[in-house]
Amino acid sequence: MATPILGHSRWLVAVSPGLLEAEAHGRVMLRGTLWLLLLLLLLGPPSPPGTQGHRGATSLEQEAEEQDPWLGVQRLREQLKTIGSLSRRYWATFSCTVWPDHCEDQEAPTPPLGWSLPLWGRRALDSFTEWFCRFQDCCTGGRHCRISNNFTGLESDLRVRLHGQHLASKLVPRAVRGYLEMPQVDKALALSFHGWSGTGKNFVARMLAENLYRDGMRSDCVKMFISTFHFPHTKHVDMYKEELRWQMQETRRRCHQSMFIFDEAEKLHPGLLELLGPHLEPRVPEAQDMEPPRPIFLFLSNLGGSVISKEVLSLLKAGWSREEITMQHLEAPLQAEIMKSTDSGFGSSRLVKENLIDFFVPFLPLEYHHVQLCVRDAFLSQDLLYTEEALDEIAKMMTYVPEGERRFSSQGCKSISQRINLFLS
């Protein structure tokens, strides 16, 4: 995760110098090997159109070179220059396939008139690339091939891996898919996740990243900000605003489909919330022949968790089943709770007051059997064997509320792994 560094430099990732040096050395060796291969492929390049196979022209050129050796030197220089130009084009094609993030928006060097990438050369390059890609995950679909938009996988993950959140499982994929498949968009998509800690808000955000981008949370198109980590000091808010503005501009410039995640959104400084306003406002659609940018904003917050739990408990006591609870039951009380909150500037920000948030997604409190499912998943993720007794024993370690009823886990599914370690020790 990026570490905020105070000063004039941009946020940097702390990486070992030895690792960077090794990666650079590896790329230099690979490039040298590829250049050698390409030069061997390009020896004896095809002649310009109209001269190939023409014995008379070749004889005249040879006679002229015998009379004036300098002409031969010039011809050799032109051929070497052309070979170099073609080699650079091959390298550009290869590197854009393997490292699309470093592929620049500029055309490859143009060779002299009459020259092109020979078919046999392209086939050799394709064979070499296919061989190389057996050892590295390559990008073969252009600059945006790292964007996967696997909606089927997203729906499956939410159905299988997310427990007790039937509302989020239906609303989130429907909203995201509808937005990304819309021919023209006039604003960013903004989703605000609300509920107690451990109910799955961060989990769903990561599932979105994993299914919309091949590199998941490591994608250059995904930026996650944690309020207490990236923006911890009020006195530095002006610097935070500058850095956040730069990060968003760079990400949106690089990616036509970007995702910005703000965890602990209720703790964002009002100045930062104000900065986000223009990015969520409706805008004039781009020209019809241009691909519209599609930024997605996710706000994760514990704000409103108590009122969600209160409404759910009331409905359950009234005889409703959990799956019968709808957005109509929770939407109004949730928004009212967010807007009247005095402990956070989120509810009084223009994001909420001007209806720039498209959907407020409630995450319901988890019950005992949901915690058991989380424990089971944790065992499976660590390749550990389990029994029903073990699941029951670890689920009982959690704290349940309200007092006397013990209906909901106060921590959701947080700290499950630690309780498994305690159980096994």
Tab-separated table of C-alpha atoms in Angstrom:
chain	number	residue	atom	x	y	z
A	1	MET	CA	0.000	0.000	0.000
A	2	ALA	CA	1.253	3.499	-0.793
A	3	THR	CA	2.790	5.362	2.108
A	4	PRO	CA	2.111	9.112	2.404
A	5	ILE	CA	5.384	10.995	2.299
A	6	LEU	CA	5.309	14.600	3.406
A	7	GLY	CA	7.062	17.184	1.293
A	8	HIS	CA	7.004	18.079	-2.387
A	9	SER	CA	7.308	14.543	-3.741
A	10	ARG	CA	4.306	12.486	-4.822
A	11	TRP	CA	3.148	9.473	-2.817
A	12	LEU	CA	5.655	6.727	-3.348
A	13	VAL	CA	5.670	3.018	-2.707
A	14	ALA	CA	8.518	1.928	-0.496
A	15	VAL	CA	10.318	-0.647	-2.629
A	16	SER	CA	13.652	-2.242	-2.007
A	17	PRO	CA	16.377	-0.649	-4.224
A	18	GLY	CA	17.748	-4.128	-4.828
A	19	LEU	CA	14.404	-5.262	-6.226
A	20	LEU	CA	14.203	-2.304	-8.584
A	21	GLU	CA	17.790	-2.844	-9.699
A	22	ALA	CA	17.136	-6.542	-10.356
A	23	GLU	CA	14.015	-5.774	-12.372
A	24	ALA	CA	15.839	-3.124	-14.429
A	25	HIS	CA	18.756	-5.495	-15.042
A	26	GLY	CA	16.357	-8.228	-16.159
A	27	ARG	CA	14.646	-5.915	-18.614
A	28	VAL	CA	17.970	-4.771	-20.075
A	29	MET	CA	19.073	-8.384	-20.612
A	30	LEU	CA	15.697	-9.297	-22.130
A	31	ARG	CA	15.780	-6.299	-24.429
A	32	GLY	CA	19.320	-7.126	-25.530
A	33	THR	CA	18.308	-10.711	-26.288
A	34	LEU	CA	15.259	-9.572	-28.223
A	35	TRP	CA	17.263	-7.032	-30.220
A	36	LEU	CA	19.762	-9.722	-31.180
A	37	LEU	CA	16.947	-12.033	-32.242
A	38	LEU	CA	15.275	-9.290	-34.263
A	39	LEU	CA	18.482	-8.260	-35.984
A	40	LEU	CA	19.043	-11.865	-37.015
A	41	LEU	CA	15.486	-11.995	-38.341
A	42	LEU	CA	16.003	-8.796	-40.291
A	43	LEU	CA	19.258	-9.700	-41.994
A	44	GLY	CA	18.713	-9.465	-45.688
A	45	PRO	CA	15.563	-7.307	-45.446
A	46	PRO	CA	13.231	-7.180	-48.430
A	47	SER	CA	14.024	-4.712	-51.154
A	48	PRO	CA	11.794	-1.744	-51.911
A	49	PRO	CA	8.811	-2.417	-54.191
A	50	GLY	CA	9.678	-2.732	-57.859
A	51	THR	CA	13.221	-3.988	-57.307
A	52	GLN	CA	12.672	-7.395	-55.747
A	53	GLY	CA	13.864	-10.136	-58.087
A	54	HIS	CA	14.994	-7.658	-60.763
A	55	ARG	CA	18.404	-8.890	-61.837
A	56	GLY	CA	19.133	-5.915	-64.107
A	57	ALA	CA	18.671	-3.369	-61.344
A	58	THR	CA	20.852	-5.371	-58.966
A	59	SER	CA	23.640	-5.624	-61.556
A	60	LEU	CA	23.547	-1.875	-62.212
A	61	GLU	CA	23.786	-1.146	-58.476
A	62	GLN	CA	26.746	-3.507	-58.121
A	63	GLU	CA	28.555	-1.891	-61.091
A	64	ALA	CA	27.947	1.583	-59.640
A	65	GLU	CA	29.310	0.490	-56.280
A	66	GLU	CA	32.415	-0.986	-57.905
A	67	GLN	CA	33.103	2.349	-59.616
A	68	ASP	CA	32.359	4.428	-56.508
A	69	PRO	CA	32.860	2.463	-53.215
A	70	TRP	CA	31.352	5.358	-51.251
A	71	LEU	CA	27.935	4.480	-52.742
A	72	GLY	CA	28.240	1.025	-51.197
A	73	VAL	CA	28.995	2.535	-47.793
A	74	GLN	CA	25.970	4.830	-48.031
A	75	ARG	CA	23.731	1.949	-49.082
A	76	LEU	CA	24.973	-0.136	-46.126
A	77	ARG	CA	24.264	2.746	-43.725
A	78	GLU	CA	20.717	3.112	-45.070
A	79	GLN	CA	20.112	-0.611	-44.664
A	80	LEU	CA	21.451	-0.596	-41.092
A	81	LYS	CA	19.294	2.448	-40.307
A	82	THR	CA	16.240	0.664	-41.700
A	83	ILE	CA	17.054	-2.492	-39.722
A	84	GLY	CA	17.341	-0.404	-36.546
A	85	SER	CA	14.021	1.301	-37.262
A	86	LEU	CA	12.278	-2.011	-37.847
A	87	SER	CA	13.881	-3.442	-34.712
A	88	ARG	CA	12.504	-0.557	-32.669
A	89	ARG	CA	9.058	-1.195	-34.130
A	90	TYR	CA	9.309	-4.859	-33.186
A	91	TRP	CA	10.435	-3.884	-29.672
A	92	ALA	CA	7.553	-1.415	-29.318
A	93	THR	CA	5.059	-4.098	-30.390
A	94	PHE	CA	6.545	-6.660	-28.008
A	95	SER	CA	6.819	-4.335	-24.982
A	96	CYS	CA	3.245	-3.051	-25.407
A	97	THR	CA	2.059	-6.649	-25.284
A	98	VAL	CA	4.073	-7.594	-22.215
A	99	TRP	CA	4.059	-4.286	-20.285
A	100	PRO	CA	0.965	-2.334	-21.440
A	101	ASP	CA	1.241	0.082	-18.510
A	102	HIS	CA	4.508	1.394	-19.947
A	103	CYS	CA	3.287	1.624	-23.547
A	104	GLU	CA	3.217	5.270	-24.570
A	105	ASP	CA	0.575	6.933	-26.700
A	106	GLN	CA	2.871	7.573	-29.606
A	107	GLU	CA	3.498	5.883	-32.917
A	108	ALA	CA	6.462	3.614	-33.438
A	109	PRO	CA	9.390	4.904	-35.546
A	110	THR	CA	8.391	5.043	-39.198
A	111	PRO	CA	10.753	3.199	-41.562
A	112	PRO	CA	11.725	4.530	-44.987
A	113	LEU	CA	9.247	4.308	-47.861
A	114	GLY	CA	8.761	0.812	-49.180
A	115	TRP	CA	9.606	-0.956	-45.939
A	116	SER	CA	7.200	-2.592	-43.510
A	117	LEU	CA	7.140	-5.273	-40.869
A	118	PRO	CA	7.707	-8.419	-42.967
A	119	LEU	CA	5.120	-11.143	-42.519
A	120	TRP	CA	7.738	-13.716	-41.630
A	121	GLY	CA	9.189	-11.290	-39.099
A	122	ARG	CA	5.805	-10.730	-37.469
A	123	ARG	CA	5.259	-14.475	-37.255
A	124	ALA	CA	8.648	-14.937	-35.611
A	125	LEU	CA	7.838	-12.142	-33.143
A	126	ASP	CA	4.450	-13.720	-32.375
A	127	SER	CA	6.144	-17.057	-31.690
A	128	PHE	CA	8.713	-15.407	-29.412
A	129	THR	CA	5.993	-13.450	-27.579
A	130	GLU	CA	3.881	-16.583	-27.127
A	131	TRP	CA	6.881	-18.408	-25.686
A	132	PHE	CA	7.747	-15.506	-23.355
A	133	CYS	CA	4.151	-15.178	-22.164
A	134	ARG	CA	4.220	-18.730	-20.871
A	135	PHE	CA	6.315	-17.362	-18.002
A	136	GLN	CA	4.607	-13.975	-17.544
A	137	ASP	CA	1.006	-12.812	-17.648
A	138	CYS	CA	0.916	-10.724	-20.822
A	139	CYS	CA	-1.582	-8.201	-22.064
A	140	THR	CA	-2.737	-8.933	-25.616
A	141	GLY	CA	-5.790	-6.729	-26.049
A	142	GLY	CA	-4.454	-3.179	-26.236
A	143	ARG	CA	-3.978	-0.514	-23.581
A	144	HIS	CA	-7.226	-1.353	-21.801
A	145	CYS	CA	-6.875	-5.136	-21.802
A	146	ARG	CA	-6.202	-5.013	-18.045
A	147	ILE	CA	-9.878	-4.089	-17.662
A	148	SER	CA	-11.816	-7.374	-17.520
A	149	ASN	CA	-15.343	-6.381	-16.370
A	150	ASN	CA	-16.162	-9.960	-15.427
A	151	PHE	CA	-19.757	-9.415	-14.293
A	152	THR	CA	-20.513	-13.127	-14.170
A	153	GLY	CA	-17.562	-13.662	-11.843
A	154	LEU	CA	-18.639	-10.706	-9.714
A	155	GLU	CA	-22.157	-12.061	-9.276
A	156	SER	CA	-20.770	-15.509	-8.454
A	157	ASP	CA	-18.310	-14.119	-5.883
A	158	LEU	CA	-21.016	-12.099	-4.167
A	159	ARG	CA	-23.343	-15.080	-4.085
A	160	VAL	CA	-20.775	-17.578	-2.776
A	161	ARG	CA	-18.269	-15.581	-0.724
A	162	LEU	CA	-20.410	-12.817	0.793
A	163	HIS	CA	-22.677	-13.921	3.633
A	164	GLY	CA	-25.831	-12.296	4.950
A	165	GLN	CA	-25.935	-9.369	2.496
A	166	HIS	CA	-28.689	-10.126	-0.002
A	167	LEU	CA	-29.310	-6.408	-0.635
A	168	ALA	CA	-25.700	-5.571	-1.499
A	169	SER	CA	-25.371	-8.784	-3.566
A	170	LYS	CA	-28.216	-7.629	-5.820
A	171	LEU	CA	-27.802	-3.859	-5.853
A	172	VAL	CA	-24.028	-3.493	-6.353
A	173	PRO	CA	-23.553	-5.657	-9.502
A	174	ARG	CA	-26.749	-4.273	-11.037
A	175	ALA	CA	-25.636	-0.678	-10.523
A	176	VAL	CA	-22.059	-1.244	-11.728
A	177	ARG	CA	-23.010	-3.284	-14.766
A	178	GLY	CA	-25.718	-0.841	-15.804
A	179	TYR	CA	-23.265	2.045	-15.533
A	180	LEU	CA	-20.411	0.402	-17.437
A	181	GLU	CA	-22.642	-0.897	-20.234
A	182	MET	CA	-24.436	2.407	-20.753
A	183	PRO	CA	-23.535	3.880	-24.195
A	184	GLN	CA	-23.104	7.400	-22.808
A	185	VAL	CA	-22.630	8.520	-19.208
A	186	ASP	CA	-22.885	12.053	-17.858
A	187	LYS	CA	-21.427	11.538	-14.359
A	188	ALA	CA	-19.332	9.248	-12.241
A	189	LEU	CA	-20.979	6.327	-10.464
A	190	ALA	CA	-20.941	6.881	-6.690
A	191	LEU	CA	-21.851	4.103	-4.244
A	192	SER	CA	-21.809	4.574	-0.487
A	193	PHE	CA	-21.563	1.411	1.664
A	194	HIS	CA	-22.875	1.691	5.232
A	195	GLY	CA	-22.990	-0.741	8.145
A	196	TRP	CA	-21.178	-2.067	11.157
A	197	SER	CA	-17.530	-3.060	10.991
A	198	GLY	CA	-16.943	-6.559	9.633
A	199	THR	CA	-20.170	-6.811	7.611
A	200	GLY	CA	-18.422	-6.962	4.226
A	201	LYS	CA	-18.085	-3.395	2.904
A	202	ASN	CA	-14.348	-3.629	2.254
A	203	PHE	CA	-14.797	-7.212	1.055
A	204	VAL	CA	-17.270	-6.134	-1.647
A	205	ALA	CA	-15.003	-3.269	-2.744
A	206	ARG	CA	-12.161	-5.745	-3.249
A	207	MET	CA	-14.426	-8.149	-5.131
A	208	LEU	CA	-15.318	-5.304	-7.489
A	209	ALA	CA	-11.651	-4.546	-8.136
A	210	GLU	CA	-10.835	-8.240	-8.650
A	211	ASN	CA	-13.579	-8.723	-11.235
A	212	LEU	CA	-13.380	-5.395	-13.056
A	213	TYR	CA	-9.578	-5.358	-13.403
A	214	ARG	CA	-7.166	-8.191	-14.162
A	215	ASP	CA	-4.732	-6.887	-11.547
A	216	GLY	CA	-7.406	-6.314	-8.891
A	217	MET	CA	-6.398	-3.932	-6.132
A	218	ARG	CA	-2.882	-3.739	-7.632
A	219	SER	CA	-4.233	-2.193	-10.818
A	220	ASP	CA	-3.023	1.294	-11.689
A	221	CYS	CA	-6.686	2.117	-12.342
A	222	VAL	CA	-7.680	1.412	-8.727
A	223	LYS	CA	-6.790	3.807	-5.906
A	224	MET	CA	-7.717	3.179	-2.299
A	225	PHE	CA	-7.516	5.857	0.373
A	226	ILE	CA	-7.954	5.216	4.103
A	227	SER	CA	-8.832	8.434	5.923
A	228	THR	CA	-6.847	7.796	9.088
A	229	PHE	CA	-3.830	6.536	7.120
A	230	HIS	CA	-3.568	8.787	4.065
A	231	PHE	CA	-5.063	11.946	5.624
A	232	PRO	CA	-4.259	11.675	9.351
A	233	HIS	CA	-3.416	15.308	10.249
A	234	THR	CA	-5.846	18.191	9.909
A	235	LYS	CA	-3.003	20.704	9.677
A	236	HIS	CA	-1.820	19.104	6.422
A	237	VAL	CA	-5.215	19.164	4.679
A	238	ASP	CA	-4.038	21.613	1.983
A	239	MET	CA	-1.222	19.274	1.040
A	240	TYR	CA	-3.604	16.306	1.096
A	241	LYS	CA	-5.943	18.136	-1.265
A	242	GLU	CA	-3.135	18.802	-3.722
A	243	GLU	CA	-1.937	15.209	-3.600
A	244	LEU	CA	-5.442	13.765	-3.920
A	245	ARG	CA	-6.231	16.056	-6.856
A	246	TRP	CA	-3.026	14.972	-8.610
A	247	GLN	CA	-3.658	11.264	-7.936
A	248	MET	CA	-7.178	11.452	-9.350
A	249	GLN	CA	-6.119	13.411	-12.419
A	250	GLU	CA	-3.297	10.997	-13.212
A	251	THR	CA	-5.479	7.929	-12.730
A	252	ARG	CA	-8.300	9.267	-14.877
A	253	ARG	CA	-5.830	10.333	-17.555
A	254	ARG	CA	-4.292	6.852	-17.604
A	255	CYS	CA	-7.525	4.842	-17.356
A	256	HIS	CA	-10.843	5.458	-19.089
A	257	GLN	CA	-12.402	3.254	-16.381
A	258	SER	CA	-11.052	4.111	-12.930
A	259	MET	CA	-12.056	3.235	-9.377
A	260	PHE	CA	-11.512	5.333	-6.246
A	261	ILE	CA	-12.195	3.762	-2.843
A	262	PHE	CA	-12.448	5.910	0.295
A	263	ASP	CA	-12.433	3.789	3.436
A	264	GLU	CA	-13.596	5.361	6.703
A	265	ALA	CA	-15.376	7.991	4.619
A	266	GLU	CA	-17.079	9.449	7.687
A	267	LYS	CA	-13.647	10.642	8.862
A	268	LEU	CA	-12.752	12.520	5.667
A	269	HIS	CA	-11.972	16.199	6.237
A	270	PRO	CA	-14.682	18.575	4.896
A	271	GLY	CA	-12.078	20.129	2.609
A	272	LEU	CA	-11.408	16.775	0.954
A	273	LEU	CA	-15.123	16.074	0.610
A	274	GLU	CA	-15.524	19.463	-1.062
A	275	LEU	CA	-12.702	18.581	-3.461
A	276	LEU	CA	-14.544	15.419	-4.529
A	277	GLY	CA	-17.752	17.292	-5.384
A	278	PRO	CA	-16.857	18.390	-8.936
A	279	HIS	CA	-15.736	14.853	-9.807
A	280	LEU	CA	-19.226	13.516	-9.027
A	281	GLU	CA	-21.241	16.276	-10.689
A	282	PRO	CA	-23.068	15.714	-14.000
A	283	ARG	CA	-21.087	16.894	-16.996
A	284	VAL	CA	-21.667	17.476	-20.696
A	285	PRO	CA	-21.245	14.141	-22.538
A	286	GLU	CA	-18.137	13.749	-24.672
A	287	ALA	CA	-18.286	13.625	-28.472
A	288	GLN	CA	-20.106	10.578	-29.806
A	289	ASP	CA	-16.960	9.096	-31.368
A	290	MET	CA	-14.971	9.321	-28.121
A	291	GLU	CA	-14.947	6.720	-25.386
A	292	PRO	CA	-16.518	8.375	-22.310
A	293	PRO	CA	-14.541	8.164	-19.058
A	294	ARG	CA	-16.236	5.967	-16.470
A	295	PRO	CA	-14.942	6.666	-12.952
A	296	ILE	CA	-16.430	4.712	-10.037
A	297	PHE	CA	-16.347	6.103	-6.493
A	298	LEU	CA	-16.881	3.864	-3.467
A	299	PHE	CA	-17.352	5.325	0.015
A	300	LEU	CA	-17.095	2.857	2.907
A	301	SER	CA	-18.431	3.977	6.258
A	302	ASN	CA	-19.660	2.691	9.622
A	303	LEU	CA	-22.031	5.647	9.669
A	304	GLY	CA	-25.644	4.484	9.863
A	305	GLY	CA	-24.745	1.036	11.160
A	306	SER	CA	-26.775	1.445	14.332
A	307	VAL	CA	-29.977	2.514	12.599
A	308	ILE	CA	-29.641	-0.344	10.096
A	309	SER	CA	-29.297	-2.837	12.958
A	310	LYS	CA	-32.243	-1.281	14.790
A	311	GLU	CA	-34.528	-1.497	11.746
A	312	VAL	CA	-33.455	-5.069	10.930
A	313	LEU	CA	-34.020	-6.214	14.513
A	314	SER	CA	-37.474	-4.603	14.541
A	315	LEU	CA	-38.451	-6.343	11.289
A	316	LEU	CA	-37.175	-9.725	12.475
A	317	LYS	CA	-39.147	-9.416	15.698
A	318	ALA	CA	-42.232	-8.540	13.647
A	319	GLY	CA	-41.976	-11.869	11.841
A	320	TRP	CA	-40.168	-10.834	8.664
A	321	SER	CA	-37.454	-13.127	7.393
A	322	ARG	CA	-34.065	-11.591	6.698
A	323	GLU	CA	-34.390	-12.117	2.929
A	324	GLU	CA	-37.754	-10.307	2.906
A	325	ILE	CA	-36.120	-7.056	4.015
A	326	THR	CA	-35.910	-4.631	1.062
A	327	MET	CA	-34.260	-1.314	0.289
A	328	GLN	CA	-37.608	0.388	0.934
A	329	HIS	CA	-37.368	-0.670	4.585
A	330	LEU	CA	-33.892	0.792	5.122
A	331	GLU	CA	-33.214	3.544	2.576
A	332	ALA	CA	-35.122	6.404	4.230
A	333	PRO	CA	-33.974	5.817	7.838
A	334	LEU	CA	-30.386	5.279	6.665
A	335	GLN	CA	-30.215	8.556	4.715
A	336	ALA	CA	-31.885	10.438	7.582
A	337	GLU	CA	-29.321	9.064	10.034
A	338	ILE	CA	-26.424	10.018	7.738
A	339	MET	CA	-27.653	13.583	7.235
A	340	LYS	CA	-28.289	14.320	10.917
A	341	SER	CA	-24.965	12.908	12.133
A	342	THR	CA	-22.992	15.536	14.039
A	343	ASP	CA	-19.833	13.440	14.408
A	344	SER	CA	-19.035	13.496	10.705
A	345	GLY	CA	-18.921	16.017	7.892
A	346	PHE	CA	-19.952	13.375	5.372
A	347	GLY	CA	-23.692	13.803	5.930
A	348	SER	CA	-23.519	17.595	5.650
A	349	SER	CA	-21.256	17.550	2.595
A	350	ARG	CA	-22.483	18.468	-0.869
A	351	LEU	CA	-22.028	14.825	-1.876
A	352	VAL	CA	-25.109	13.981	0.206
A	353	LYS	CA	-27.004	17.275	0.150
A	354	GLU	CA	-26.832	17.636	-3.653
A	355	ASN	CA	-27.638	13.963	-4.269
A	356	LEU	CA	-24.284	13.212	-5.900
A	357	ILE	CA	-24.287	9.740	-4.296
A	358	ASP	CA	-26.225	7.389	-6.582
A	359	PHE	CA	-26.908	4.580	-4.103
A	360	PHE	CA	-26.625	4.211	-0.343
A	361	VAL	CA	-26.045	0.483	0.155
A	362	PRO	CA	-26.971	-0.882	3.613
A	363	PHE	CA	-24.936	-3.794	4.994
A	364	LEU	CA	-27.011	-5.759	7.485
A	365	PRO	CA	-25.623	-6.953	10.847
A	366	LEU	CA	-24.445	-10.568	10.740
A	367	GLU	CA	-26.072	-13.329	12.740
A	368	TYR	CA	-24.560	-16.411	14.349
A	369	HIS	CA	-24.880	-18.718	11.308
A	370	HIS	CA	-23.241	-16.078	9.082
A	371	VAL	CA	-20.256	-15.995	11.412
A	372	GLN	CA	-20.040	-19.797	11.176
A	373	LEU	CA	-19.834	-19.491	7.380
A	374	CYS	CA	-17.051	-16.908	7.718
A	375	VAL	CA	-15.152	-19.282	10.016
A	376	ARG	CA	-15.536	-22.083	7.469
A	377	ASP	CA	-14.201	-19.845	4.682
A	378	ALA	CA	-11.221	-18.872	6.833
A	379	PHE	CA	-10.369	-22.547	7.432
A	380	LEU	CA	-10.606	-23.286	3.708
A	381	SER	CA	-8.475	-20.278	2.748
A	382	GLN	CA	-5.683	-21.633	4.995
A	383	ASP	CA	-6.112	-25.226	3.720
A	384	LEU	CA	-7.059	-26.360	7.219
A	385	LEU	CA	-9.394	-29.195	8.077
A	386	TYR	CA	-12.378	-28.308	10.247
A	387	THR	CA	-15.323	-29.874	12.013
A	388	GLU	CA	-18.782	-28.534	12.732
A	389	GLU	CA	-17.808	-28.440	16.396
A	390	ALA	CA	-14.807	-26.241	15.575
A	391	LEU	CA	-16.985	-23.813	13.582
A	392	ASP	CA	-19.438	-23.627	16.453
A	393	GLU	CA	-16.741	-23.151	19.075
A	394	ILE	CA	-15.013	-20.294	17.215
A	395	ALA	CA	-18.315	-18.576	16.378
A	396	LYS	CA	-19.148	-18.563	20.087
A	397	MET	CA	-15.968	-16.559	20.762
A	398	MET	CA	-17.513	-13.495	19.083
A	399	THR	CA	-19.491	-10.863	20.996
A	400	TYR	CA	-23.211	-10.649	20.214
A	401	VAL	CA	-25.705	-7.832	20.801
A	402	PRO	CA	-28.121	-6.578	21.997
A	403	GLU	CA	-27.596	-7.619	25.570
A	404	GLY	CA	-29.920	-10.437	26.508
A	405	GLU	CA	-30.826	-11.365	22.917
A	406	ARG	CA	-27.359	-11.893	21.434
A	407	ARG	CA	-28.756	-11.601	17.909
A	408	PHE	CA	-26.000	-9.836	15.944
A	409	SER	CA	-22.202	-10.101	15.959
A	410	SER	CA	-20.906	-6.700	17.067
A	411	GLN	CA	-17.695	-7.197	15.018
A	412	GLY	CA	-19.281	-8.988	12.092
A	413	CYS	CA	-16.692	-11.401	10.739
A	414	LYS	CA	-13.633	-9.404	11.783
A	415	SER	CA	-10.829	-11.116	13.719
A	416	ILE	CA	-11.925	-14.608	12.628
A	417	SER	CA	-8.370	-15.599	11.642
A	418	GLN	CA	-7.021	-14.581	15.054
A	419	ARG	CA	-9.684	-16.665	16.800
A	420	ILE	CA	-8.809	-19.677	14.647
A	421	ASN	CA	-5.147	-19.311	15.681
A	422	LEU	CA	-6.240	-19.095	19.318
A	423	PHE	CA	-8.429	-22.178	18.884
A	424	LEU	CA	-5.624	-24.207	17.263
A	425	SER	CA	-2.890	-23.163	19.719
